[in-house]
Backbone as JSON Lines, residues from 0, in Angstrom:
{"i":0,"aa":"X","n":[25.95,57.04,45.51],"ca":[25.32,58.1,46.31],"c":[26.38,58.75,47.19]}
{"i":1,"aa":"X","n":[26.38,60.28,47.35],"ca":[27.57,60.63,48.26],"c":[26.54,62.05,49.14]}
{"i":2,"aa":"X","n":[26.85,61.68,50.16],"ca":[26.05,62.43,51.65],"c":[26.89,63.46,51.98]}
{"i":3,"aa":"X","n":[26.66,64.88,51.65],"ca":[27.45,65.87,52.29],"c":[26.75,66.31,53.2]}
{"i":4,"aa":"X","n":[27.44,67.39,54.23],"ca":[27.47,67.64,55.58],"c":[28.02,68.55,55.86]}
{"i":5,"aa":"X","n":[27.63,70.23,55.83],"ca":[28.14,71.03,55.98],"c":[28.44,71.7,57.27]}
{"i":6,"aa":"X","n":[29.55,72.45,58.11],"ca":[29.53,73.12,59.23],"c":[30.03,73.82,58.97]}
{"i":7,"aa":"X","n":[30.22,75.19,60.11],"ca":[31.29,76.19,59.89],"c":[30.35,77.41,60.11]}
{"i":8,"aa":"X","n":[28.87,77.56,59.74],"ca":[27.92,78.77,59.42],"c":[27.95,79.8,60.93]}
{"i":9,"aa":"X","n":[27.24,80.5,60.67],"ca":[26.88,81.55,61.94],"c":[27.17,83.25,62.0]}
{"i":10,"aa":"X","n":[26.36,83.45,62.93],"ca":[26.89,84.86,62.92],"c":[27.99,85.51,63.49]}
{"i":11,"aa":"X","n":[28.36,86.99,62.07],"ca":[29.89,87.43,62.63],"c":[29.73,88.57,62.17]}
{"i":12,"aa":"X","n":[30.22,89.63,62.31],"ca":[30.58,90.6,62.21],"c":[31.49,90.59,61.16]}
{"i":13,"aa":"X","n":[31.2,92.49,60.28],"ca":[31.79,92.4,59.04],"c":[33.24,92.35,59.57]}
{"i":14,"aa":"X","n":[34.39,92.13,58.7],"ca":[35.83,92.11,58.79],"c":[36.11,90.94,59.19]}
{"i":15,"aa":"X","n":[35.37,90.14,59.82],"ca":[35.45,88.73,60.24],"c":[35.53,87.66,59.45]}
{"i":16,"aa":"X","n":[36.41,86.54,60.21],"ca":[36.45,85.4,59.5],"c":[35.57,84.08,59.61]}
{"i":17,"aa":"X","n":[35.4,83.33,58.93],"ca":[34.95,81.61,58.66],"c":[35.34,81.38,58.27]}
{"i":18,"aa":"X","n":[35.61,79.72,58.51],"ca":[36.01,78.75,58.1],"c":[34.77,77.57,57.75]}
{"i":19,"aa":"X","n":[34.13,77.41,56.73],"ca":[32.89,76.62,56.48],"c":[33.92,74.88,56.1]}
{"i":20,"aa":"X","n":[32.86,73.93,56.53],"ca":[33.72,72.56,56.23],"c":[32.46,71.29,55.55]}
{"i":21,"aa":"X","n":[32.68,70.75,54.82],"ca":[31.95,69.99,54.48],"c":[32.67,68.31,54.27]}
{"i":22,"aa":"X","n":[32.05,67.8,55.06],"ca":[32.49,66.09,55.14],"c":[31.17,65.15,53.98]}
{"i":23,"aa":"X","n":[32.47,64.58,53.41],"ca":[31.29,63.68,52.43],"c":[31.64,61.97,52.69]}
{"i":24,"aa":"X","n":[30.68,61.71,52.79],"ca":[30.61,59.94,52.85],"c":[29.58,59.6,51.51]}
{"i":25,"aa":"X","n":[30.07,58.31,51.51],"ca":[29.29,57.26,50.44],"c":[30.24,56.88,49.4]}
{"i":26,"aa":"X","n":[30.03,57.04,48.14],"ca":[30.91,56.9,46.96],"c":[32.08,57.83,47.65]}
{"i":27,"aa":"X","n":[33.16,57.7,46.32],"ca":[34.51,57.83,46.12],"c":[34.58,59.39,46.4]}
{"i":28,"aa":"X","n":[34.94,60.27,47.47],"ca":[35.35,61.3,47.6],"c":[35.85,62.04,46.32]}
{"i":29,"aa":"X","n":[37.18,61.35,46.61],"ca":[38.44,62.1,45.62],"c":[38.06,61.99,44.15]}
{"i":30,"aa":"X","n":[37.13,61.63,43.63],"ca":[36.56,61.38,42.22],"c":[36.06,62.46,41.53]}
{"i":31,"aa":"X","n":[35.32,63.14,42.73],"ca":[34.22,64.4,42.51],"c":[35.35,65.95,42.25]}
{"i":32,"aa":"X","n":[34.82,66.41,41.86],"ca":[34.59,67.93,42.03],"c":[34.09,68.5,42.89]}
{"i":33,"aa":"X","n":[34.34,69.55,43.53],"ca":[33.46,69.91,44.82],"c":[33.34,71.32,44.77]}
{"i":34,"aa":"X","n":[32.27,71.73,44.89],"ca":[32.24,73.45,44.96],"c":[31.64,73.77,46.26]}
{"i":35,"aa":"X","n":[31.51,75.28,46.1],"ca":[30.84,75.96,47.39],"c":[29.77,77.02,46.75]}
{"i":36,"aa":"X","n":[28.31,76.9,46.99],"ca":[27.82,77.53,46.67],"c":[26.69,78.65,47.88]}
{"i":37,"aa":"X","n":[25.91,79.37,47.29],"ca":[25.53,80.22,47.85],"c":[24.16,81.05,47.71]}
{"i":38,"aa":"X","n":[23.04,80.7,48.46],"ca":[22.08,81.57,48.09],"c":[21.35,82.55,48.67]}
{"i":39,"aa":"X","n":[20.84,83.84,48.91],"ca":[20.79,84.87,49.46],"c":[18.82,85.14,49.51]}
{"i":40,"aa":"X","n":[18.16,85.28,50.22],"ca":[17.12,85.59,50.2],"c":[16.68,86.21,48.83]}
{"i":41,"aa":"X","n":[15.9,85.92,48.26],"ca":[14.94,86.38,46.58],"c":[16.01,86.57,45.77]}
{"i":42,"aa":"X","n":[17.56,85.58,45.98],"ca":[18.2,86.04,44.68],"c":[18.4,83.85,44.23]}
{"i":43,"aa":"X","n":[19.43,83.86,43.19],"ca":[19.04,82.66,42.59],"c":[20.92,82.28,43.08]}
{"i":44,"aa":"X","n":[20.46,80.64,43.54],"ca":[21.94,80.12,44.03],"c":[23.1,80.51,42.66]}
{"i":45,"aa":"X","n":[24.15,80.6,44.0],"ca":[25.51,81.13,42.49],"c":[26.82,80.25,43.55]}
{"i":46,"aa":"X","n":[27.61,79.88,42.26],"ca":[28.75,79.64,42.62],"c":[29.48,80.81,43.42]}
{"i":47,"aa":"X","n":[30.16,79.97,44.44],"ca":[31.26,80.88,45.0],"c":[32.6,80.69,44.7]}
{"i":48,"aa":"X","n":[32.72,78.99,44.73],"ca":[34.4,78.52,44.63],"c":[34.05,77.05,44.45]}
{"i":49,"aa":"X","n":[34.95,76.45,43.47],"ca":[35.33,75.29,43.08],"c":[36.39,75.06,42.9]}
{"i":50,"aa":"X","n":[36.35,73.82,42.98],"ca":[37.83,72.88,43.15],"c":[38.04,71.53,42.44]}
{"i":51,"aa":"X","n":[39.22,71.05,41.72],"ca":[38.86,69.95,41.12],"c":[39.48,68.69,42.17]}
{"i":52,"aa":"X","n":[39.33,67.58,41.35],"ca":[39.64,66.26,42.47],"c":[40.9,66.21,42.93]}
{"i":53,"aa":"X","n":[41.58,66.8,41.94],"ca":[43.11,67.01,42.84],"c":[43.59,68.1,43.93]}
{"i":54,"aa":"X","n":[42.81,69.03,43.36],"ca":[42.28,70.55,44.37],"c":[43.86,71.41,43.14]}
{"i":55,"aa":"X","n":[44.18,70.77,41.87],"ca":[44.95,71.78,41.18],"c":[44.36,72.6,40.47]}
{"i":56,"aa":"X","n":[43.16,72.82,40.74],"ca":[42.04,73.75,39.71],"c":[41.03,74.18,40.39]}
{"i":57,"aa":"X","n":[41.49,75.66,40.67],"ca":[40.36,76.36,41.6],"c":[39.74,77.58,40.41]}
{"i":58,"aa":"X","n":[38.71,77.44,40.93],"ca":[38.23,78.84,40.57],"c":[36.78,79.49,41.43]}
{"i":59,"aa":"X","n":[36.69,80.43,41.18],"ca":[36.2,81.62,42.04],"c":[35.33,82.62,41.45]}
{"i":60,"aa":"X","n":[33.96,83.02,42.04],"ca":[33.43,83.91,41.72],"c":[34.2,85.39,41.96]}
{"i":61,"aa":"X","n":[33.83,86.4,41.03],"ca":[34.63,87.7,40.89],"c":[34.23,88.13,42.86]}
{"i":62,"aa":"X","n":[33.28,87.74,43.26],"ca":[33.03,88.84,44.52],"c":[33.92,87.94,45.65]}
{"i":63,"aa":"X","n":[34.41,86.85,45.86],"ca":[34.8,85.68,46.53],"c":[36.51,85.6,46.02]}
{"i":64,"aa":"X","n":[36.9,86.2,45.17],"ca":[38.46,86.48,44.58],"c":[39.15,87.37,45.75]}
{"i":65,"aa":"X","n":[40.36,86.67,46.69],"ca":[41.14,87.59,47.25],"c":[40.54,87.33,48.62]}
{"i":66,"aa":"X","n":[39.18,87.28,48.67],"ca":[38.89,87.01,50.26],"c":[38.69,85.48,50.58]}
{"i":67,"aa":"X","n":[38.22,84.68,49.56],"ca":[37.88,83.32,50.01],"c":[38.83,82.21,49.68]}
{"i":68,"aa":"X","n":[38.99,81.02,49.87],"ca":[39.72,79.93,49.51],"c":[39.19,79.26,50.18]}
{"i":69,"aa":"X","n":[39.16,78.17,48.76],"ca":[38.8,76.87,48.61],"c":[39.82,75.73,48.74]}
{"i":70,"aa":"X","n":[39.61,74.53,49.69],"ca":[40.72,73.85,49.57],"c":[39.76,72.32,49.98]}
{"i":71,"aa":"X","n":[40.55,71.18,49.59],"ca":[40.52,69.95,49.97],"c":[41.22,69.44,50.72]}
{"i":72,"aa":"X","n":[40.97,68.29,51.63],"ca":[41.61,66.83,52.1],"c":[40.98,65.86,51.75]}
{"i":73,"aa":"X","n":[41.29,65.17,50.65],"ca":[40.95,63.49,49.89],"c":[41.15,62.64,51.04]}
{"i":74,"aa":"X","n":[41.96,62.8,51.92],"ca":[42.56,61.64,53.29],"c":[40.91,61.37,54.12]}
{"i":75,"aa":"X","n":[40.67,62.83,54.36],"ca":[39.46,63.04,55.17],"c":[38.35,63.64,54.6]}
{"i":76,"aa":"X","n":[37.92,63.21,53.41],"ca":[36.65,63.46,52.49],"c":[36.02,64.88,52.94]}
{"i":77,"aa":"X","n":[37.19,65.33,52.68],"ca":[36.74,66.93,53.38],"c":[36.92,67.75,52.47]}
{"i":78,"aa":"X","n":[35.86,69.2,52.04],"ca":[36.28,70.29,51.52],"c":[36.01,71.62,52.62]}
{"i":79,"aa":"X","n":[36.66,72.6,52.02],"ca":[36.55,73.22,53.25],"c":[36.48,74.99,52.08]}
{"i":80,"aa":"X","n":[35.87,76.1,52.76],"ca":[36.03,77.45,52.12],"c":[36.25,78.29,53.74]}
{"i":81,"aa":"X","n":[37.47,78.88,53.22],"ca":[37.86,79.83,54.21],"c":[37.54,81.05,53.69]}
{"i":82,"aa":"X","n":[37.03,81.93,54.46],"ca":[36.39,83.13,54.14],"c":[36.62,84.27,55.09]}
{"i":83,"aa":"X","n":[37.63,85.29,54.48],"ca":[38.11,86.43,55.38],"c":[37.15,87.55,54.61]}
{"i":84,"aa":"X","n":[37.77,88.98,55.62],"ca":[36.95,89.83,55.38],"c":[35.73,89.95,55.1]}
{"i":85,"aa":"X","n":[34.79,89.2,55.53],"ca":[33.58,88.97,55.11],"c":[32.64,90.56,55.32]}
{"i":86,"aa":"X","n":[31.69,90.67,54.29],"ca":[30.93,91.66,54.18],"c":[29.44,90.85,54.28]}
{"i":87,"aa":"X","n":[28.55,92.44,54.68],"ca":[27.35,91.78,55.0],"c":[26.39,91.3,53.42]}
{"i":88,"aa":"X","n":[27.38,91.34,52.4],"ca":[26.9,90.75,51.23],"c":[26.68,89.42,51.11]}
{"i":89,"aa":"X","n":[27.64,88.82,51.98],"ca":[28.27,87.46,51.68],"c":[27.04,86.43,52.6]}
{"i":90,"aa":"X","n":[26.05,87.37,53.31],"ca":[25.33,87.05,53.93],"c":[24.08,85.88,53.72]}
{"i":91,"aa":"X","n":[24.08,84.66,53.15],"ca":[23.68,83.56,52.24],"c":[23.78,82.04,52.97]}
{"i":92,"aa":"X","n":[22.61,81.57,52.98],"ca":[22.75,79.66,52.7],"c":[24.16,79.14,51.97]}
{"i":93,"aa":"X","n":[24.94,78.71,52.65],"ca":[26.14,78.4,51.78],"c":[25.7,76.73,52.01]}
{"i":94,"aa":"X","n":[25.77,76.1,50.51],"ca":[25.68,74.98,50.04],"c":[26.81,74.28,49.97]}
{"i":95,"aa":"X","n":[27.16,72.93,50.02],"ca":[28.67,72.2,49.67],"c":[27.73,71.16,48.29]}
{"i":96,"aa":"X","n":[28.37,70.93,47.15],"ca":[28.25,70.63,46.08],"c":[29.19,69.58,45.8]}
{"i":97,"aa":"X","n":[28.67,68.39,45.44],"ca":[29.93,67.66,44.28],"c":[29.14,67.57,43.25]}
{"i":98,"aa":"X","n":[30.32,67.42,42.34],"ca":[29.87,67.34,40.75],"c":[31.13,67.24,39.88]}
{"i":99,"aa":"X","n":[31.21,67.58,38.27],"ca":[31.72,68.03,37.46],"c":[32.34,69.29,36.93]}
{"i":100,"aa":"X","n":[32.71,69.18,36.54],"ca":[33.75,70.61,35.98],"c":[33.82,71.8,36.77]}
{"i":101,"aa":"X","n":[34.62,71.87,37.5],"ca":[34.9,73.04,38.51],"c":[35.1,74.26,37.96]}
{"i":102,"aa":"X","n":[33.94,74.81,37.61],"ca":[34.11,75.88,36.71],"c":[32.81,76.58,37.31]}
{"i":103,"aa":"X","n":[32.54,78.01,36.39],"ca":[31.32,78.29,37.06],"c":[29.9,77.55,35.92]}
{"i":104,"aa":"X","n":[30.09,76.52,35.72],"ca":[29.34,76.02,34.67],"c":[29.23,74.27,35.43]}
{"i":105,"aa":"X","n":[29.78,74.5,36.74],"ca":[29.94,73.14,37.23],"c":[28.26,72.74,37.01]}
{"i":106,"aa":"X","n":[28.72,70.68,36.89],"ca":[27.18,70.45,37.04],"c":[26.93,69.71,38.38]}
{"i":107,"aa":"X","n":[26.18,69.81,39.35],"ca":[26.07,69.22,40.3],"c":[25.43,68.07,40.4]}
{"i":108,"aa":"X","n":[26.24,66.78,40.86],"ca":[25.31,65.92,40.96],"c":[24.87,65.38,42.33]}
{"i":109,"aa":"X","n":[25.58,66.09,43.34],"ca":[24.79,65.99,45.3],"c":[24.92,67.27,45.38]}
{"i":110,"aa":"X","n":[23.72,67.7,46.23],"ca":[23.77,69.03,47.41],"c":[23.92,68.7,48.89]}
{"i":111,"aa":"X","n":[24.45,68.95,49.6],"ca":[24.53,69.38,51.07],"c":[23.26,69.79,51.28]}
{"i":112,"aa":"X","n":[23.34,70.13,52.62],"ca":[21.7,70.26,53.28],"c":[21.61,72.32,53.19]}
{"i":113,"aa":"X","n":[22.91,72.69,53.41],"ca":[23.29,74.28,53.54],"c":[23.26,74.85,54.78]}
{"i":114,"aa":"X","n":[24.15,75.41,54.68],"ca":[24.92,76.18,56.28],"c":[24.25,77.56,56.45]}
{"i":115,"aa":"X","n":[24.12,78.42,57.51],"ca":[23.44,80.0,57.02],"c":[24.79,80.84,57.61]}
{"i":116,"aa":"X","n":[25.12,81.7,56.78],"ca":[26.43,82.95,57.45],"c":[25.46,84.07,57.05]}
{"i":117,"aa":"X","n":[25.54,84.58,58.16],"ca":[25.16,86.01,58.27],"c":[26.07,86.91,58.93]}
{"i":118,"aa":"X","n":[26.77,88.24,58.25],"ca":[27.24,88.83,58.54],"c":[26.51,90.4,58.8]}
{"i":119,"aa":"X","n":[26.93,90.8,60.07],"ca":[26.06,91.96,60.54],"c":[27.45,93.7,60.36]}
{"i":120,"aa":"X","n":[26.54,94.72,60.6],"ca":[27.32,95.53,60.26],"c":[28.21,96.11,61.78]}
C-alpha cells in the first residue's frame, strides 16, 4: 500500500508560478512510477507529466510541454511538478499518481487525495 499526499495548490494569477509536491509513504517509493495528473470541472482526468523510478524518463502532456517539470527525490519519497507561466486553463484538481509506465497510457495503481490550482485572469 503506498499513501500519497499532495501540497503546493492555490490561488495565483495568470503568468504565475507553482510548485505542487507530493510525499509518499508505505511501500517502496523508488519502485513506482509517479505522475501528475489533472481534472477540470465536467471534463475527464488527463495526464499532465510523468516520470519513471529513476526520474530518466519524463514525459508530458502537449499543453504542460515548456511550462511544467516534473522531477523526483527517491531520498525523500518525494515527487514534485513545477509549473510556470500558468494560464487560467491549467485551472484543475491536480492529482499525484503512482503506477506503471510513465507514459500517457500510465496505469495507476494509488491516487493522492488532489490539490485545487486555480488560476485567475
Amino acid at each position: 500500500q503506498v499513501q500519497l499526499l499532495e501540497s503546493g495548490g492555490g490561488l495565483v494569477q495568470a503568468g504565475d508560478s507553482l510548485r505542487l509536491s507530493c510525499v509518499a509513504s508505505g511501500r517502496i517509493f523508488s519502485s513506482y512510477a509517479m505522475g501528475w495528473f489533472r481534472q477540470a470541472p465536467g471534463k475527464e482526468r488527463e495526464l499532465v507529466a510523468a516520470i519513471s523510478w529513476s526520474g530518466g524518463i519524463k514525459n508530458y502532456a502537449d499543453s504542460a510541454k515548456g511550462r511544467f517539470t516534473i522531477s523526483r527525490d527517491n531520498a525523500k519519497n518525494t515527487v514534485y511538478l513545477q509549473m510556470n507561466s500558468l494560464k487560467p486553463e491549467d485551472t484543475a484538481v491536480y492529482y499525484c499518481a503512482a503506477g506503471r509506465n510513465p507514459s500517457r497510457t500510465m496505469v495507476v495503481d494509488y491516487w493522492g487525495q488532489g490539490t485545487q490550482v486555480t488560476v485567475s485572469l
